[in-house]
Coordinates of C-alpha atoms in Angstrom, one line a residue:
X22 CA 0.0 0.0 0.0
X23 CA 1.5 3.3 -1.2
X24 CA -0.3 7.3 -0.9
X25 CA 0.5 9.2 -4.0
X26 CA 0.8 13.0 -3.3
X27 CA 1.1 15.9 -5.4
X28 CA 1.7 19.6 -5.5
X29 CA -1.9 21.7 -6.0
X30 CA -3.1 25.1 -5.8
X31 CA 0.1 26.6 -7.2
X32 CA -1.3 29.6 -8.7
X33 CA -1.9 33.2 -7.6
X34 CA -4.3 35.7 -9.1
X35 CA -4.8 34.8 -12.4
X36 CA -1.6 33.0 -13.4
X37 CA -1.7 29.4 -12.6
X38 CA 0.7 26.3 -12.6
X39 CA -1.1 22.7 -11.9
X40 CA -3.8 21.4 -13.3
X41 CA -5.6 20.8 -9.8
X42 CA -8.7 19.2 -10.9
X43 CA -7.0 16.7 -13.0
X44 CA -4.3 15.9 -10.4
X45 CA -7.5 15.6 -8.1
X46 CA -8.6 12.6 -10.2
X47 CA -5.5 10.6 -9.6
X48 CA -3.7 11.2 -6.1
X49 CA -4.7 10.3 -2.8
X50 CA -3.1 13.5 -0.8
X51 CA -3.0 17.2 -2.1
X52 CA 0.3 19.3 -0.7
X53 CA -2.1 22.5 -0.8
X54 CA 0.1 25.9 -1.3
X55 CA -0.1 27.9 1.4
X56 CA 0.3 31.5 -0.1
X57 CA 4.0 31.7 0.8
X58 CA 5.4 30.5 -2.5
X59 CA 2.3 30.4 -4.6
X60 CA -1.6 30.1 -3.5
X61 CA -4.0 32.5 -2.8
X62 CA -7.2 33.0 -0.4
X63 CA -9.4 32.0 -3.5
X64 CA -7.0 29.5 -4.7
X65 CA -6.5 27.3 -1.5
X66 CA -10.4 27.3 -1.0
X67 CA -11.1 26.1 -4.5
X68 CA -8.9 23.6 -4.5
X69 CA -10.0 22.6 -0.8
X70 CA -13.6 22.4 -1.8
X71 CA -12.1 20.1 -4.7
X72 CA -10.4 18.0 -2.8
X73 CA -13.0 17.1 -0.1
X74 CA -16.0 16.7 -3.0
X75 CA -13.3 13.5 -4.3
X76 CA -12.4 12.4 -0.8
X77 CA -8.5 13.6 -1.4
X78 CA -6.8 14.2 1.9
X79 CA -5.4 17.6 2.6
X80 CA -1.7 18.9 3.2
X81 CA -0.3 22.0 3.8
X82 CA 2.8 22.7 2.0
X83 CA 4.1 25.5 3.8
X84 CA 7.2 27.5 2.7
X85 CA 9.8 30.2 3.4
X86 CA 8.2 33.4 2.2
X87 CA 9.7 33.8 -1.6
X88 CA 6.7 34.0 -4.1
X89 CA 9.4 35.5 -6.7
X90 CA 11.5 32.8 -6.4
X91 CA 8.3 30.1 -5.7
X92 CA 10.2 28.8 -2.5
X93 CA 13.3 27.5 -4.1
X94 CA 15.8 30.0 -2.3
X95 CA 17.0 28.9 0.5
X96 CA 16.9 31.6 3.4
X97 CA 18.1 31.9 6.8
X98 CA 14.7 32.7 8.7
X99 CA 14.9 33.3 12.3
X100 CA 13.6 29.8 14.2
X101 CA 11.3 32.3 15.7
X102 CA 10.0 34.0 13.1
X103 CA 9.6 30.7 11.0
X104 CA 7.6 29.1 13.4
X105 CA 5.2 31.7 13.5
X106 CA 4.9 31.7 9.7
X107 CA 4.4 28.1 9.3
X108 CA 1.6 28.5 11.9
X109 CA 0.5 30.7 9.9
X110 CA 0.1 28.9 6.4
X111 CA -1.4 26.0 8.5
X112 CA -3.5 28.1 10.3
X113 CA -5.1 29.7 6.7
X114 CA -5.6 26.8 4.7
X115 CA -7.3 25.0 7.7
X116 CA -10.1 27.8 7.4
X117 CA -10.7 26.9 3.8
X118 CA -10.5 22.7 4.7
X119 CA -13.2 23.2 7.4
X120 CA -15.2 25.3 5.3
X121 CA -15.1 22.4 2.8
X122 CA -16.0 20.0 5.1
X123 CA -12.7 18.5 5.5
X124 CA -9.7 19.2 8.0
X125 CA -5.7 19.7 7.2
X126 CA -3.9 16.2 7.9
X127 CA -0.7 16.7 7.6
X128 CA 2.1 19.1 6.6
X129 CA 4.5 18.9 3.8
X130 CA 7.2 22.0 3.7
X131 CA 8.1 22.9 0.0
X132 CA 11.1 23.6 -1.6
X133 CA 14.4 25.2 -0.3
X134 CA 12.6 24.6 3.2
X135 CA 12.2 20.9 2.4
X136 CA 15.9 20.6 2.1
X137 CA 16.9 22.8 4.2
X138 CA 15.2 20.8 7.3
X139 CA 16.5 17.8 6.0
X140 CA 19.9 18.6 7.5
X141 CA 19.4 21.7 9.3
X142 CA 18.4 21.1 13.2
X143 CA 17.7 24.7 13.5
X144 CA 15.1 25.2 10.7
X145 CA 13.8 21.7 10.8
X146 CA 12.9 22.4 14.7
X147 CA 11.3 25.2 14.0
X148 CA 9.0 24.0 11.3
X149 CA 8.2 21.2 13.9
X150 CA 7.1 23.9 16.7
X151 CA 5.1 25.8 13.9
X152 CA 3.3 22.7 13.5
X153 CA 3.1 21.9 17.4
X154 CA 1.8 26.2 17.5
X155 CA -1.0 25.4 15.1
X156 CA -2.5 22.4 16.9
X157 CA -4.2 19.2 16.0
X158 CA -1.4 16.5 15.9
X159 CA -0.7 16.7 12.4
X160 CA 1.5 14.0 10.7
X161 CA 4.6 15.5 9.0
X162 CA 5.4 14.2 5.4
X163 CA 9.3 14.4 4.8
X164 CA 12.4 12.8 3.8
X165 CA 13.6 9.8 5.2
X166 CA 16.8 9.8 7.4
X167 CA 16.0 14.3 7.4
X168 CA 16.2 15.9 11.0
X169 CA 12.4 17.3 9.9
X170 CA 11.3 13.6 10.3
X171 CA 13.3 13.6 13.8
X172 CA 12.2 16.4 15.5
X173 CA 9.0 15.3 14.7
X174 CA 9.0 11.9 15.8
X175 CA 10.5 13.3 19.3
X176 CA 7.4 15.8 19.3
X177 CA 4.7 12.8 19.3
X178 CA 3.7 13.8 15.5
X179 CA 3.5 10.8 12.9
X180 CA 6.5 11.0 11.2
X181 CA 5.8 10.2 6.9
X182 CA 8.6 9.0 4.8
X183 CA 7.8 10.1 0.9
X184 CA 10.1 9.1 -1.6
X185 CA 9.7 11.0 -5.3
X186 CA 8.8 9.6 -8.5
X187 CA 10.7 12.3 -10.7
X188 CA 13.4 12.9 -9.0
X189 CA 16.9 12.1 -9.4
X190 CA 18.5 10.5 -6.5
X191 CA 22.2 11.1 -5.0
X192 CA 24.1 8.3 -3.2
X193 CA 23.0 9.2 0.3
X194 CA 19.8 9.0 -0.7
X195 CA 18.9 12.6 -0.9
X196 CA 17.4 14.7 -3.8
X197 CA 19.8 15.9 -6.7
X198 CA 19.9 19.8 -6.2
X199 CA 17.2 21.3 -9.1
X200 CA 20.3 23.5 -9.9
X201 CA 22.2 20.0 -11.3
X202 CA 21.6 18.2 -14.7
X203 CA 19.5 15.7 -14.4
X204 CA 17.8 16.4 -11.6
X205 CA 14.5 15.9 -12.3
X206 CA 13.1 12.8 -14.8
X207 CA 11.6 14.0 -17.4
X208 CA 10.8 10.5 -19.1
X209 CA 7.3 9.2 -18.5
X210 CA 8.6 5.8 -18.7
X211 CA 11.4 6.3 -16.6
X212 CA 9.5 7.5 -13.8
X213 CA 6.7 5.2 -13.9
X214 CA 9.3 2.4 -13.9
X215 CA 10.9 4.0 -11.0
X216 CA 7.3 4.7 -8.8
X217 CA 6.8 0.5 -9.0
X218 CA 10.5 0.1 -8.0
X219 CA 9.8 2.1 -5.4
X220 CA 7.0 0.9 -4.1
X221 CA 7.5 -2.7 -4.9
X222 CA 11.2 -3.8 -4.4
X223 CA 11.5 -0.8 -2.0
X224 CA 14.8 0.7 -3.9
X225 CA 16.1 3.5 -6.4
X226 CA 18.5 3.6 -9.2
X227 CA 20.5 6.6 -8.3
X228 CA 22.2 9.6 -10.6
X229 CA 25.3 7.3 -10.2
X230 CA 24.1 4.4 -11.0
X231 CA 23.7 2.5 -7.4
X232 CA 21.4 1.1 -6.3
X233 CA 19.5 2.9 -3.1
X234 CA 17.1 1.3 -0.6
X235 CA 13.8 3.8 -0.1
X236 CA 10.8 3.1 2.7
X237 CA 8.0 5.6 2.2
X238 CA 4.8 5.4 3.2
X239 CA 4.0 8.1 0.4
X240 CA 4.7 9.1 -3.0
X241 CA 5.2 12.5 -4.8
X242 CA 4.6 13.5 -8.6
X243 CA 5.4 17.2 -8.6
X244 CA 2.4 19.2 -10.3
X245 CA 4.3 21.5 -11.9
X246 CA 6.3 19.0 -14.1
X247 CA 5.0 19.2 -17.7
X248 CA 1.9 16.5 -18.5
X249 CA 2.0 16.5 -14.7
X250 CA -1.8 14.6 -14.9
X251 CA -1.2 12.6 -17.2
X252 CA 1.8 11.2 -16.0
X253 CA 0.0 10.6 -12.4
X254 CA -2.6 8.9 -13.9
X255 CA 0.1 6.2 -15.3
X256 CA 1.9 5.8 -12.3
X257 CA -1.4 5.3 -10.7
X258 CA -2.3 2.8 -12.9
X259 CA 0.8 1.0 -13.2
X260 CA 1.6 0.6 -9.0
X261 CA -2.3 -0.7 -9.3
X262 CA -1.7 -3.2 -12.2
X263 CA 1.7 -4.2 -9.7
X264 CA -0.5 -5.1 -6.9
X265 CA -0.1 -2.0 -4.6
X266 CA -2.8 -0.7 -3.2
X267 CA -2.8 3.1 -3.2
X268 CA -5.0 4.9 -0.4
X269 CA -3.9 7.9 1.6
X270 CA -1.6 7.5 4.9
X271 CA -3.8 9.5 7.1

């Protein structure tokens, strides 16, 4: 049994990014931009009401506060100050949830946060206490092995490994920087292969060449990859033809 999780509501005014309704279709839990990095008041409860009429869980992605560089530049936030922001994003979306008739379940930072709390104790911490602020016990989605995962398993929250489906792997089993070639797979074959190794014989081929062990509990097909529906819909349908089951983890 595998969740399949993907980016939504990444638009703001009237540009957008994802196709949410389509990626509503397919996965099982929507990371749900929290306005930080893209997202807007009428965005998130769109996209909300979406994904409680289909019975899709709801995340919020949270992120450092960049929408002109759509939370990819990693910045050195006060712990402070970050935990009231990610309280914050948490805080807004669950409005929209509620109204919707659903509830936030778990938190997934985005971007330059996501790897910065995979190493940093400082940062990682603090996204834990903005979650801890915000109340409800949410379950934190993350890298396995990252200090985010850590802290929150020391705080009582469920700790999520996620590994992703088009993303290129380094040795140590952490994500290729998006500056690098090759760090995101682009062929649709390629990554479906690699969502059913995952999932199946629990393992990656890396940008090296070895071969690297993965436990997740989730998966992630980023929504703003190019044919980012239709290539969900196929990993879908090919960890279903495999014999895994996929429902959400909360």
């Amino acid at each position: 049994m595998i969740d399949l999780n993907a980016d939504l509501g990444e638009g703001f005014g009237n540009w957008t990014l994802t196709d949410d309704d389509a990626l509503l279709a397919c996965v099982t839990s929507a990371n749900v931009a929290c306005g930080f990095h893209a997202g807007d008041a009428s965005v998130m409860r769109r996209v909300c009401d979406a994904a409680a009429a289909g019975g899709v869980r709801i995340g919020a992605q949270v992120s450092y506060r960049d929408l002109a560089g759509f939370g990819r530049r990693s910045m050195d936030v006060p712990p402070a100050e970050l935990t009231a922001e990610i309280a914050y994003q948490i805080g807004a979306l669950r409005v929209f949830a509620q109204a919707a008739g659903s509830t936030v379940s778990y938190v997934k930072p985005h971007g330059a946060l996501y790897n910065r709390a995979v190493w940093d104790d400082d940062q990682a911490a603090a996204v834990v206490a903005g979650i801890r602020l915000a109340g409800g016990g949410l379950a934190v989605l993350g890298l396995p092995g990252s200090r985010l995962l850590a802290h929150a398993a020391e705080a009582g929250l469920p700790a999520v490994e996620e590994a992703f489906a088009d993303r290129a792997y380094t040795p140590q089993g952490t994500l290729v920087p998006r500056g690098e070639p090759g760090a995101v797979v682009h062929d649709a074959d390629d990554v479906v292969r690699r969502s059913v190794g995952m999932a199946v014989e629990r393992a990656v081929t890396g940008a090296d060449g070895s071969r690297i062990p993965v436990s997740a509990r989730s998966l992630c097909v980023h929504g703003d990859t190019p044919g980012a529906a239709a290539l969900a819909r196929r990993v879908r349908t090919a960890l279903e033809e495999a014999g895994v089951a996929v429902r959400a983890f909360t």
